[in-house]
Amino acid sequence: GQNIDQPTEMTATEGAIVQINCTYQTSGFNGLFWYQQHAGEAPTFLSYNVLDGLEEKGRFSSFLSRSKGYSYLLLKELQMKDSASYLCAVRVPMDSNYQLIWGAGTKLIIKP
Amino acid sequence: DAGITQSPRHKVTETGTPVTLRCHQTENHRYMYWYRQDPGHGLRLIHYSYGVKDTDKGEVSDGYSVSRSKTEDFLLTLESATSSQTSVYFCATRGGETQYFGPGTRLLVL
């Protein structure tokens, strides 16, 4: 089976740091994605990890451990506009193609 | 982001009626996808296309059909809408490794 788990909701304070975890059990693995989705809008791409380690992109970083089936998204210097849902997705082989299996998303609430 | 538009953006329909949603892209991407998004669930793949006239089923394809007669257009049809198909529908294209999403269609089936 395919399963991706992430917390349903998290709260953090403006200016602080927050870590959003994602664990996965999938039949195959070909990369992990993080997307941001503001309420009522489309998901937008944040990061892609295919090898173990930390990828840093400005205030956002994403970490992957394939042996542990684990990833996290780290957001630094939180701003009010970071209030959104964060979606974790794993790319898995399916037939002769690849598909994305999605977690249900983590709603991040930023408080002043 | 890829130039992806969806129409209509909002629709209310009645149970048993057919509904067609349209996705249009200007990026010449080969792969296109239809997802639905419901509270408490991750995005779920309905159908996808890997080229003109080449389509395949996703995880939740029952009650849906698709067509792709041109690279830029991917149509999703609900053959006879049911209340369980009330959802937000997203179209996506793939550029490189990354999927890019359209703005979504909110569908309410009464």
PDB file of N, CA, C and O in Angstrom, chain B residues 51-95:
ATOM      1  N   GLY B  51       0.096  12.138 -23.650  1.00  0.00           N
ATOM      2  CA  GLY B  51       0.200  12.617 -25.014  1.00  0.00           C
ATOM      3  C   GLY B  51      -1.183  12.699 -25.634  1.00  0.00           C
ATOM      4  O   GLY B  51      -2.179  12.245 -25.043  1.00  0.00           O
ATOM      5  N   VAL B  52      -1.245  13.275 -26.828  1.00  0.00           N
ATOM      6  CA  VAL B  52      -2.528  13.392 -27.521  1.00  0.00           C
ATOM      7  C   VAL B  52      -3.130  12.007 -27.715  1.00  0.00           C
ATOM      8  O   VAL B  52      -2.448  11.087 -28.197  1.00  0.00           O
ATOM      9  N   LYS B  53      -4.351  11.863 -27.279  1.00  0.00           N
ATOM     10  CA  LYS B  53      -5.131  10.618 -27.361  1.00  0.00           C
ATOM     11  C   LYS B  53      -4.595   9.500 -26.464  1.00  0.00           C
ATOM     12  O   LYS B  53      -5.105   8.373 -26.513  1.00  0.00           O
ATOM     13  N   ASP B  54      -3.575   9.786 -25.654  1.00  0.00           N
ATOM     14  CA  ASP B  54      -3.018   8.789 -24.741  1.00  0.00           C
ATOM     15  C   ASP B  54      -3.385   9.146 -23.306  1.00  0.00           C
ATOM     16  O   ASP B  54      -2.879  10.137 -22.761  1.00  0.00           O
ATOM     17  N   THR B  55      -4.284   8.336 -22.726  1.00  0.00           N
ATOM     18  CA  THR B  55      -4.722   8.605 -21.365  1.00  0.00           C
ATOM     19  C   THR B  55      -4.738   7.316 -20.561  1.00  0.00           C
ATOM     20  O   THR B  55      -4.760   6.208 -21.136  1.00  0.00           O
ATOM     21  N   ASP B  56      -4.761   7.468 -19.240  1.00  0.00           N
ATOM     22  CA  ASP B  56      -4.818   6.293 -18.381  1.00  0.00           C
ATOM     23  C   ASP B  56      -5.528   6.651 -17.090  1.00  0.00           C
ATOM     24  O   ASP B  56      -5.645   7.835 -16.743  1.00  0.00           O
ATOM     25  N   LYS B  57      -5.997   5.612 -16.394  1.00  0.00           N
ATOM     26  CA  LYS B  57      -6.769   5.824 -15.180  1.00  0.00           C
ATOM     27  C   LYS B  57      -5.858   6.068 -13.988  1.00  0.00           C
ATOM     28  O   LYS B  57      -4.755   5.536 -13.896  1.00  0.00           O
ATOM     29  N   GLY B  58      -6.392   6.853 -13.056  1.00  0.00           N
ATOM     30  CA  GLY B  58      -5.731   7.042 -11.780  1.00  0.00           C
ATOM     31  C   GLY B  58      -6.454   6.278 -10.689  1.00  0.00           C
ATOM     32  O   GLY B  58      -7.211   5.340 -10.939  1.00  0.00           O
ATOM     33  N   GLU B  59      -6.215   6.727  -9.482  1.00  0.00           N
ATOM     34  CA  GLU B  59      -6.726   6.053  -8.280  1.00  0.00           C
ATOM     35  C   GLU B  59      -8.256   6.077  -8.160  1.00  0.00           C
ATOM     36  O   GLU B  59      -8.866   5.137  -7.657  1.00  0.00           O
ATOM     37  N   VAL B  60      -8.884   7.170  -8.612  1.00  0.00           N
ATOM     38  CA  VAL B  60     -10.328   7.356  -8.387  1.00  0.00           C
ATOM     39  C   VAL B  60     -11.030   7.672  -9.695  1.00  0.00           C
ATOM     40  O   VAL B  60     -11.724   8.684  -9.822  1.00  0.00           O
ATOM     41  N   SER B  61     -10.914   6.809 -10.675  1.00  0.00           N
ATOM     42  CA  SER B  61     -11.401   7.094 -12.017  1.00  0.00           C
ATOM     43  C   SER B  61     -12.870   6.742 -12.248  1.00  0.00           C
ATOM     44  O   SER B  61     -13.457   7.188 -13.247  1.00  0.00           O
ATOM     45  N   ASP B  62     -13.488   5.966 -11.363  1.00  0.00           N
ATOM     46  CA  ASP B  62     -14.879   5.550 -11.585  1.00  0.00           C
ATOM     47  C   ASP B  62     -15.802   6.761 -11.681  1.00  0.00           C
ATOM     48  O   ASP B  62     -15.802   7.634 -10.817  1.00  0.00           O
ATOM     49  N   GLY B  63     -16.621   6.784 -12.744  1.00  0.00           N
ATOM     50  CA  GLY B  63     -17.567   7.884 -12.924  1.00  0.00           C
ATOM     51  C   GLY B  63     -17.012   9.054 -13.705  1.00  0.00           C
ATOM     52  O   GLY B  63     -17.725  10.034 -13.941  1.00  0.00           O
ATOM     53  N   TYR B  64     -15.745   8.955 -14.110  1.00  0.00           N
ATOM     54  CA  TYR B  64     -15.075  10.029 -14.849  1.00  0.00           C
ATOM     55  C   TYR B  64     -14.497   9.481 -16.156  1.00  0.00           C
ATOM     56  O   TYR B  64     -14.046   8.349 -16.218  1.00  0.00           O
ATOM     57  N   SER B  65     -14.505  10.333 -17.171  1.00  0.00           N
ATOM     58  CA  SER B  65     -13.787  10.028 -18.397  1.00  0.00           C
ATOM     59  C   SER B  65     -13.019  11.271 -18.832  1.00  0.00           C
ATOM     60  O   SER B  65     -13.300  12.385 -18.371  1.00  0.00           O
ATOM     61  N   VAL B  66     -12.017  11.078 -19.680  1.00  0.00           N
ATOM     62  CA  VAL B  66     -11.189  12.191 -20.131  1.00  0.00           C
ATOM     63  C   VAL B  66     -10.972  12.084 -21.631  1.00  0.00           C
ATOM     64  O   VAL B  66     -11.142  11.014 -22.234  1.00  0.00           O
ATOM     65  N   SER B  67     -10.576  13.212 -22.197  1.00  0.00           N
ATOM     66  CA  SER B  67     -10.177  13.203 -23.603  1.00  0.00           C
ATOM     67  C   SER B  67      -9.098  14.262 -23.807  1.00  0.00           C
ATOM     68  O   SER B  67      -9.091  15.304 -23.148  1.00  0.00           O
ATOM     69  N   ARG B  68      -8.208  13.943 -24.734  1.00  0.00           N
ATOM     70  CA  ARG B  68      -7.138  14.890 -25.083  1.00  0.00           C
ATOM     71  C   ARG B  68      -6.916  14.798 -26.588  1.00  0.00           C
ATOM     72  O   ARG B  68      -6.216  13.921 -27.074  1.00  0.00           O
ATOM     73  N   SER B  69      -7.522  15.747 -27.280  1.00  0.00           N
ATOM     74  CA  SER B  69      -7.440  15.781 -28.742  1.00  0.00           C
ATOM     75  C   SER B  69      -6.341  16.727 -29.216  1.00  0.00           C
ATOM     76  O   SER B  69      -5.928  16.661 -30.377  1.00  0.00           O
ATOM     77  N   LYS B  70      -5.878  17.602 -28.336  1.00  0.00           N
ATOM     78  CA  LYS B  70      -4.791  18.535 -28.646  1.00  0.00           C
ATOM     79  C   LYS B  70      -3.846  18.576 -27.454  1.00  0.00           C
ATOM     80  O   LYS B  70      -4.267  18.348 -26.313  1.00  0.00           O
ATOM     81  N   THR B  71      -2.586  18.872 -27.691  1.00  0.00           N
ATOM     82  CA  THR B  71      -1.613  18.936 -26.604  1.00  0.00           C
ATOM     83  C   THR B  71      -2.065  19.886 -25.508  1.00  0.00           C
ATOM     84  O   THR B  71      -1.897  19.597 -24.323  1.00  0.00           O
ATOM     85  N   GLU B  72      -2.662  20.997 -25.885  1.00  0.00           N
ATOM     86  CA  GLU B  72      -2.956  22.034 -24.916  1.00  0.00           C
ATOM     87  C   GLU B  72      -4.240  21.827 -24.117  1.00  0.00           C
ATOM     88  O   GLU B  72      -4.448  22.501 -23.120  1.00  0.00           O
ATOM     89  N   ASP B  73      -5.105  20.914 -24.534  1.00  0.00           N
ATOM     90  CA  ASP B  73      -6.403  20.772 -23.875  1.00  0.00           C
ATOM     91  C   ASP B  73      -6.626  19.376 -23.320  1.00  0.00           C
ATOM     92  O   ASP B  73      -6.386  18.372 -24.003  1.00  0.00           O
ATOM     93  N   PHE B  74      -7.120  19.328 -22.070  1.00  0.00           N
ATOM     94  CA  PHE B  74      -7.411  18.055 -21.406  1.00  0.00           C
ATOM     95  C   PHE B  74      -8.771  18.214 -20.741  1.00  0.00           C
ATOM     96  O   PHE B  74      -8.946  19.076 -19.879  1.00  0.00           O
ATOM     97  N   LEU B  75      -9.736  17.429 -21.188  1.00  0.00           N
ATOM     98  CA  LEU B  75     -11.108  17.563 -20.709  1.00  0.00           C
ATOM     99  C   LEU B  75     -11.440  16.435 -19.737  1.00  0.00           C
ATOM    100  O   LEU B  75     -11.071  15.266 -19.959  1.00  0.00           O
ATOM    101  N   LEU B  76     -12.147  16.793 -18.674  1.00  0.00           N
ATOM    102  CA  LEU B  76     -12.639  15.817 -17.706  1.00  0.00           C
ATOM    103  C   LEU B  76     -14.158  15.843 -17.743  1.00  0.00           C
ATOM    104  O   LEU B  76     -14.763  16.909 -17.597  1.00  0.00           O
ATOM    105  N   THR B  77     -14.771  14.670 -17.938  1.00  0.00           N
ATOM    106  CA  THR B  77     -16.228  14.578 -17.995  1.00  0.00           C
ATOM    107  C   THR B  77     -16.747  13.698 -16.873  1.00  0.00           C
ATOM    108  O   THR B  77     -16.249  12.585 -16.677  1.00  0.00           O
ATOM    109  N   LEU B  78     -17.721  14.231 -16.158  1.00  0.00           N
ATOM    110  CA  LEU B  78     -18.483  13.443 -15.197  1.00  0.00           C
ATOM    111  C   LEU B  78     -19.728  12.991 -15.954  1.00  0.00           C
ATOM    112  O   LEU B  78     -20.566  13.812 -16.333  1.00  0.00           O
ATOM    113  N   GLU B  79     -19.812  11.740 -16.206  1.00  0.00           N
ATOM    114  CA  GLU B  79     -20.836  11.243 -17.127  1.00  0.00           C
ATOM    115  C   GLU B  79     -22.242  11.428 -16.573  1.00  0.00           C
ATOM    116  O   GLU B  79     -23.171  11.763 -17.299  1.00  0.00           O
ATOM    117  N   SER B  80     -22.412  11.228 -15.282  1.00  0.00           N
ATOM    118  CA  SER B  80     -23.696  11.428 -14.611  1.00  0.00           C
ATOM    119  C   SER B  80     -23.364  11.835 -13.180  1.00  0.00           C
ATOM    120  O   SER B  80     -23.097  10.981 -12.331  1.00  0.00           O
ATOM    121  N   ALA B  81     -23.354  13.128 -12.935  1.00  0.00           N
ATOM    122  CA  ALA B  81     -22.815  13.646 -11.676  1.00  0.00           C
ATOM    123  C   ALA B  81     -23.566  13.109 -10.457  1.00  0.00           C
ATOM    124  O   ALA B  81     -24.803  12.972 -10.469  1.00  0.00           O
ATOM    125  N   THR B  82     -22.813  12.817  -9.413  1.00  0.00           N
ATOM    126  CA  THR B  82     -23.386  12.394  -8.139  1.00  0.00           C
ATOM    127  C   THR B  82     -22.887  13.325  -7.033  1.00  0.00           C
ATOM    128  O   THR B  82     -21.867  14.013  -7.194  1.00  0.00           O
ATOM    129  N   SER B  83     -23.572  13.315  -5.919  1.00  0.00           N
ATOM    130  CA  SER B  83     -23.196  14.222  -4.816  1.00  0.00           C
ATOM    131  C   SER B  83     -21.789  13.916  -4.307  1.00  0.00           C
ATOM    132  O   SER B  83     -21.105  14.821  -3.799  1.00  0.00           O
ATOM    133  N   SER B  84     -21.347  12.668  -4.439  1.00  0.00           N
ATOM    134  CA  SER B  84     -19.997  12.300  -3.981  1.00  0.00           C
ATOM    135  C   SER B  84     -18.907  12.910  -4.865  1.00  0.00           C
ATOM    136  O   SER B  84     -17.723  12.867  -4.503  1.00  0.00           O
ATOM    137  N   GLN B  85     -19.304  13.482  -5.989  1.00  0.00           N
ATOM    138  CA  GLN B  85     -18.344  14.141  -6.864  1.00  0.00           C
ATOM    139  C   GLN B  85     -18.245  15.643  -6.601  1.00  0.00           C
ATOM    140  O   GLN B  85     -17.507  16.338  -7.305  1.00  0.00           O
ATOM    141  N   THR B  86     -18.956  16.113  -5.610  1.00  0.00           N
ATOM    142  CA  THR B  86     -18.741  17.474  -5.135  1.00  0.00           C
ATOM    143  C   THR B  86     -17.318  17.573  -4.613  1.00  0.00           C
ATOM    144  O   THR B  86     -16.924  16.811  -3.727  1.00  0.00           O
ATOM    145  N   SER B  87     -16.546  18.494  -5.162  1.00  0.00           N
ATOM    146  CA  SER B  87     -15.131  18.548  -4.831  1.00  0.00           C
ATOM    147  C   SER B  87     -14.505  19.770  -5.493  1.00  0.00           C
ATOM    148  O   SER B  87     -15.155  20.512  -6.227  1.00  0.00           O
ATOM    149  N   VAL B  88     -13.215  19.934  -5.232  1.00  0.00           N
ATOM    150  CA  VAL B  88     -12.415  20.890  -5.989  1.00  0.00           C
ATOM    151  C   VAL B  88     -11.537  20.087  -6.936  1.00  0.00           C
ATOM    152  O   VAL B  88     -10.834  19.160  -6.494  1.00  0.00           O
ATOM    153  N   TYR B  89     -11.589  20.421  -8.192  1.00  0.00           N
ATOM    154  CA  TYR B  89     -10.853  19.687  -9.216  1.00  0.00           C
ATOM    155  C   TYR B  89      -9.679  20.537  -9.707  1.00  0.00           C
ATOM    156  O   TYR B  89      -9.855  21.690 -10.105  1.00  0.00           O
ATOM    157  N   PHE B  90      -8.507  19.924  -9.667  1.00  0.00           N
ATOM    158  CA  PHE B  90      -7.300  20.594 -10.152  1.00  0.00           C
ATOM    159  C   PHE B  90      -6.739  19.861 -11.351  1.00  0.00           C
ATOM    160  O   PHE B  90      -6.625  18.628 -11.354  1.00  0.00           O
ATOM    161  N   CYS B  91      -6.353  20.646 -12.328  1.00  0.00           N
ATOM    162  CA  CYS B  91      -5.592  20.148 -13.457  1.00  0.00           C
ATOM    163  C   CYS B  91      -4.124  20.471 -13.201  1.00  0.00           C
ATOM    164  O   CYS B  91      -3.797  21.503 -12.569  1.00  0.00           O
ATOM    165  N   ALA B  92      -3.235  19.607 -13.667  1.00  0.00           N
ATOM    166  CA  ALA B  92      -1.806  19.873 -13.533  1.00  0.00           C
ATOM    167  C   ALA B  92      -1.096  19.429 -14.796  1.00  0.00           C
ATOM    168  O   ALA B  92      -1.571  18.550 -15.522  1.00  0.00           O
ATOM    169  N   THR B  93       0.043  20.062 -15.060  1.00  0.00           N
ATOM    170  CA  THR B  93       0.930  19.601 -16.120  1.00  0.00           C
ATOM    171  C   THR B  93       2.284  19.308 -15.500  1.00  0.00           C
ATOM    172  O   THR B  93       2.588  19.764 -14.390  1.00  0.00           O
ATOM    173  N   ARG B  94       3.094  18.564 -16.219  1.00  0.00           N
ATOM    174  CA  ARG B  94       4.417  18.253 -15.699  1.00  0.00           C
ATOM    175  C   ARG B  94       5.482  18.835 -16.598  1.00  0.00           C
ATOM    176  O   ARG B  94       5.529  18.534 -17.807  1.00  0.00           O
ATOM    177  N   GLY B  95       6.337  19.654 -15.988  1.00  0.00           N
ATOM    178  CA  GLY B  95       7.495  20.198 -16.670  1.00  0.00           C
ATOM    179  C   GLY B  95       8.738  19.708 -15.955  1.00  0.00           C
ATOM    180  O   GLY B  95       8.926  20.028 -14.782  1.00  0.00           O
TER     181      GLY B  95
END
